[in-house]
C-alpha positions in Angstrom: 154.0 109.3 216.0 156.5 111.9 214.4 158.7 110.7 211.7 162.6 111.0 212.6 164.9 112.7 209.8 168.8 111.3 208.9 170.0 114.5 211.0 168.1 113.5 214.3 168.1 109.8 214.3 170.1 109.5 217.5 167.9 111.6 219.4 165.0 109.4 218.6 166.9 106.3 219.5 166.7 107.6 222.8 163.3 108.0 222.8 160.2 106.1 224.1 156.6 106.6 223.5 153.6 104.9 225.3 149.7 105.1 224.5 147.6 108.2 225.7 145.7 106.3 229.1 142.4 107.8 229.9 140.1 106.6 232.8 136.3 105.8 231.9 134.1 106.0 234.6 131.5 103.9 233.0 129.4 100.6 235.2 128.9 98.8 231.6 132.4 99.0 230.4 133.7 98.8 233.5 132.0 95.6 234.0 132.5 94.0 230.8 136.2 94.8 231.3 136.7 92.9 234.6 134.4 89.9 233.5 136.7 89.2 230.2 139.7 89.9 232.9 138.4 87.0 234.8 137.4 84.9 231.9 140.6 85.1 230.9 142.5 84.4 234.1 140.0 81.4 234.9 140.6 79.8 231.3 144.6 79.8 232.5 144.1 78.7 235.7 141.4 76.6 235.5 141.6 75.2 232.1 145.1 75.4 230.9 147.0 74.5 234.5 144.7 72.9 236.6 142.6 70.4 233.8 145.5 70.1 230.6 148.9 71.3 233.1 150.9 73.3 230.5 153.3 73.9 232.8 154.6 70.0 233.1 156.9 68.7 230.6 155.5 65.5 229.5 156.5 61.8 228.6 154.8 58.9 227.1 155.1 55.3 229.0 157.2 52.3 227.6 155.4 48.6 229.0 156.6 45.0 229.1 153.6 42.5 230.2 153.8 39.5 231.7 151.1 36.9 232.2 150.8 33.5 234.3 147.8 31.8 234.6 146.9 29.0 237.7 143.5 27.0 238.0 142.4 23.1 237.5 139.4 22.2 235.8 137.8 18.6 235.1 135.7 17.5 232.3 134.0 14.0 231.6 133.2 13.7 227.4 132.5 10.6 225.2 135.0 12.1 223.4 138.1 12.8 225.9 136.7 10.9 228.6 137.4 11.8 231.7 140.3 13.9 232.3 141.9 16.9 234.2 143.0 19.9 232.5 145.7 22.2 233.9 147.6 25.2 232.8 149.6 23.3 230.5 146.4 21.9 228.5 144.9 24.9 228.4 146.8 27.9 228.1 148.0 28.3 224.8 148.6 31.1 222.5 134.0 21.0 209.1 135.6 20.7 206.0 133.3 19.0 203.2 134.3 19.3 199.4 134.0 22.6 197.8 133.7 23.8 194.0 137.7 24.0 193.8 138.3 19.7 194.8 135.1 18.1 193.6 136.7 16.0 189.8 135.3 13.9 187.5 138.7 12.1 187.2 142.2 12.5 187.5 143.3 15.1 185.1 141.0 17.1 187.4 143.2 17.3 190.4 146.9 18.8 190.1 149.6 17.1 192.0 150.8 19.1 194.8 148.5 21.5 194.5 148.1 23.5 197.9 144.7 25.4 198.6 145.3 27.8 201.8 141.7 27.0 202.3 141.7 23.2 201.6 142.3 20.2 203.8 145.7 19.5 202.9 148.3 18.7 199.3 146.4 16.7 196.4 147.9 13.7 195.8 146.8 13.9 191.6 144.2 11.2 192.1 140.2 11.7 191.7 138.8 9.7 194.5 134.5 8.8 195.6 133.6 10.7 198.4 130.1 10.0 197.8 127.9 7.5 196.1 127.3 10.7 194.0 130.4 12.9 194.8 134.1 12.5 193.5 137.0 15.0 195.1 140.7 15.5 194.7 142.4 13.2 197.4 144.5 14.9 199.6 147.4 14.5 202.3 146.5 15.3 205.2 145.7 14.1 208.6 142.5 11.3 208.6 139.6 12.2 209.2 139.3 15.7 208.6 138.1 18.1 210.5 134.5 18.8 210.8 133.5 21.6 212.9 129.8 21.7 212.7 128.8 20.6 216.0 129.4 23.6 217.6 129.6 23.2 221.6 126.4 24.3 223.7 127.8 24.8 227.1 131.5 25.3 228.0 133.6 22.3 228.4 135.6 24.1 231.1 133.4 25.1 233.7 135.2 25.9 236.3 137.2 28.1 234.2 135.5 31.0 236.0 137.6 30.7 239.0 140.7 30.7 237.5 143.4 33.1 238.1 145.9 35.4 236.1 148.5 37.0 237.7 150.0 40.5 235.6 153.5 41.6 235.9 153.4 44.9 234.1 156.4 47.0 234.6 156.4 50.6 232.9 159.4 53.6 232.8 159.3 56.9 231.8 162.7 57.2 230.2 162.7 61.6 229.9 162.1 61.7 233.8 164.0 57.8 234.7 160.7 56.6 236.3 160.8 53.6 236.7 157.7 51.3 238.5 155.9 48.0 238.6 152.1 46.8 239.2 153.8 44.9 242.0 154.5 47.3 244.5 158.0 47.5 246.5 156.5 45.9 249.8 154.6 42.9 248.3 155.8 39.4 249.3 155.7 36.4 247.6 153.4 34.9 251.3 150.7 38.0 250.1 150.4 36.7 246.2 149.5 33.4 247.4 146.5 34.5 248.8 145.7 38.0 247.7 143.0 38.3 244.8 142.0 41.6 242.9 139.3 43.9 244.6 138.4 47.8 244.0 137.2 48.2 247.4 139.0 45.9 249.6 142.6 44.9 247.8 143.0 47.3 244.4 146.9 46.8 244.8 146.7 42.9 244.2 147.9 41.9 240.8 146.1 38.8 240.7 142.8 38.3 238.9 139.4 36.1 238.6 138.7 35.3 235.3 134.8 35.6 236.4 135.4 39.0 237.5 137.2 40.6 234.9 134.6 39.5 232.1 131.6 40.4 235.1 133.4 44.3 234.6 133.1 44.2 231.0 129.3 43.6 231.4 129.4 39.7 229.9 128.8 36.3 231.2 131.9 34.4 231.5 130.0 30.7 230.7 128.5 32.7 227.1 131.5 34.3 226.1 133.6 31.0 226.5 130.4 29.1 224.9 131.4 31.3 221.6 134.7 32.6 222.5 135.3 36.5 222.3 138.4 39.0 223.4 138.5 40.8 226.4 140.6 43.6 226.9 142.5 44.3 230.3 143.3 47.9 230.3 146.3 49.8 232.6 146.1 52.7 232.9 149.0 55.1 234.2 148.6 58.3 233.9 151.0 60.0 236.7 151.4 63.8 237.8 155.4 62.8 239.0 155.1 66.3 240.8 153.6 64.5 244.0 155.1 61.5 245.4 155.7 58.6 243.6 153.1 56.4 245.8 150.4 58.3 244.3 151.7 56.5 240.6 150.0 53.5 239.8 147.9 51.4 237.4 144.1 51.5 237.4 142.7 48.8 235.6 139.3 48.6 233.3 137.8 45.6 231.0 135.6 45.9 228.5 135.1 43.4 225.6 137.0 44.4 222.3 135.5 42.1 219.6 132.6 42.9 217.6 129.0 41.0 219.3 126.7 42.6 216.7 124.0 40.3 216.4 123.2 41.7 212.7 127.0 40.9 211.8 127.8 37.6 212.9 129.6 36.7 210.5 133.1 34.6 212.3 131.6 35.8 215.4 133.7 34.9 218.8 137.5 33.7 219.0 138.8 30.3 218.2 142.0 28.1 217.6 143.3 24.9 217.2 146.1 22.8 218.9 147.2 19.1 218.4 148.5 16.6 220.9 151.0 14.0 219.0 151.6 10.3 219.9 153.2 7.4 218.1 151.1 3.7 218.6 153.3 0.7 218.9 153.5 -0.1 215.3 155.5 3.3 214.9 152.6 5.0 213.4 152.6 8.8 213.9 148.8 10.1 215.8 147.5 13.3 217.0 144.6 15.0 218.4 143.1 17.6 217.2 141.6 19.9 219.4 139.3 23.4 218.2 139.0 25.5 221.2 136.8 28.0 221.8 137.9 30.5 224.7 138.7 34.0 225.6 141.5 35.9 224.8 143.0 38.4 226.8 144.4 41.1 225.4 146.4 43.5 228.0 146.5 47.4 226.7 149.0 49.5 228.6 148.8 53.0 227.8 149.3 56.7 230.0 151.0 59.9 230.1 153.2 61.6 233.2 153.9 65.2 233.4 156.9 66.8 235.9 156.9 70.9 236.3 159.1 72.4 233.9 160.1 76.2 233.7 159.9 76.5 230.0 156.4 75.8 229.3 155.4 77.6 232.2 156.7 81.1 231.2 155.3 80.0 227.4 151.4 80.0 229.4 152.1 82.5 231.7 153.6 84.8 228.6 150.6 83.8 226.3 148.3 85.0 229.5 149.7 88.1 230.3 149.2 88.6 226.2 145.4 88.1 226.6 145.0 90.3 229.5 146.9 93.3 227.4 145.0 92.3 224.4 141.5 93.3 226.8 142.8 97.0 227.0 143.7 97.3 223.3 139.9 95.8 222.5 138.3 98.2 224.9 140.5 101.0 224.1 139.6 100.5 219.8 135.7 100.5 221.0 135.8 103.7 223.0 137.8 105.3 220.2 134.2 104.6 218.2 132.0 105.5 221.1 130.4 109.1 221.5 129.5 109.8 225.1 127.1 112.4 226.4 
């Protein structure tokens, strides 16, 4: 390229230069110049808008979940008798003395003290627990827990047949896409009997407890033995370029606490609930229940993508730049190539 002096600038504004072209007739570098073309070409069209779809504009989902479990179950105990649970029993979201109560005598236990850990407030006074054993005496509901008789079968058994019903409803707020698990032509006659199936009814958003737990791999009586957390994926991932029909969840289980025999230490899922009663001398009661069951934990996640024009001509920009940047490699090789 020729240098332009101060007294012929204008005429080389009007000029325009382009690279010196020369034809090789040569089956190797021919060849190795078409295969990096269609490398190229099938890493954009393959890769970057078939598989990852650069040219949609994308959005990220916004979920509200709604759950409503139905299902009777009957249990005969020495210690509840015989009775029969239903949702509202059970769907709801041992303690000996330790180094920190056991006394000698009084000066030992501070009034009002609280331990997070203890049984309840001490009361200041050192009190026999044993022939051989003194603690701080606390307030706190009589007697105290003592949770060492850990269940062996489920008291629920019939459990497994229960039901949850899901109302997930999800928008994409950059494309206003709005949609629910509950499609537009479900009735309220079709709930009542419909029950989730892959093959035969995927669109129904009720489910069996036994079957969502059978997904994740588990036994349903084992896992409510212990307790454990399953979680109740939804996923919906849409491509809002084809009809909105083709939107819609797809659902996966999979159990989400840790079962590692070699770390079973607080294994399972637990909690406590109390029933309250007042006897006929005024006296305020309760009972203390410690359940052990499964929690479900529903995880809505997913990702839609609409056609946009500005990332397009970004990919289709960057490809044309790799298909020139193929002749500037070959040409930069030849330049160092002697042929015969």
């Amino acid at each position: 390229m020729g240098g332009c002096s101060s007294q012929s600038c204008h005429r080389c504004f009007f000029e325009y230069e382009t690279e010196r072209m020369i034809v090789v007739k040569s089956k190797v570098v021919g060849s190795v110049f078409r295969l990096i073309q269609f490398l190229i070409l099938f890493y954009v069209i393959g890769y970057v808008c078939v598989v990852q779809k650069s040219y949609q504009e994308t959005d990220s989902v916004i979920s509200s979940v709604t759950t409503k479990v139905k299902g009777t179950g009957f249990t005969n105990t020495s210690d509840l008798g015989g009775r029969v649970w239903d949702v509202a029993d059970y769907n709801i979201p041992p303690q000996l003395p330790n180094q920190s109560t056991i006394c000698m005598s009084d000066s030992d236990c501070l009034e009002g003290s609280n331990d997070v850990r203890g049984n309840g407030i001490q009361t200041g006074l050192c009190m026999n627990y044993s022939e051989t054993v003194k603690t701080c005496e606390v307030l706190s509901w009589c007697p105290l827990e003592i949770d060492i008789n850990l269940p062996e079968h489920a008291l629920l058994v019939a459990a497994e047949d229960f039901t949850v019903l899901i109302k997930n409803s999800v928008t994409y707020p950059k494309f206003n896409f709005h949609k629910r698990n509950i499609l537009p032509d479900v009735n309220s006659s079709y709930l009542k009997q419909c029950e989730f199936n892959r093959k035969t009814d995927p669109d129904c958003p009720i489910f069996r407890l036994k079957d969502m737990v059978s997904e994740a791999e588990e036994d349903f009586q084992t896992m409510a033995t212990r307790g454990g957390v399953l979680g109740i994926m939804i996923d919906w991932n849409c491509d809002l370029d084809w009809p909105e029909h083709y939107c819609g969840p797809k659902y996966s289980f999979r159990r989400l606490d840790n079962k590692i025999p070699e770390n079973n230490v607080a294994p399972g899922y637990n909690f406590r609930f109390a029933k309250y009663y007042k006897t006929t001398d005024g006296r305020e009661t309760r009972t203390l229940i410690k359940a052990y069951g499964i929690r479900f934990d529903v995880i809505v996640f997913g990702t839609a993508g609409k056609f946009n024009m500005v990332p397009t001509i970004v990919n289709v920009g960057a490809a044309l730049t790799f298909l020139s940047l193929v002749s500037s490699v070959k040409w930069s090789h030849l330049q160092n190539t002697h042929y015969l």
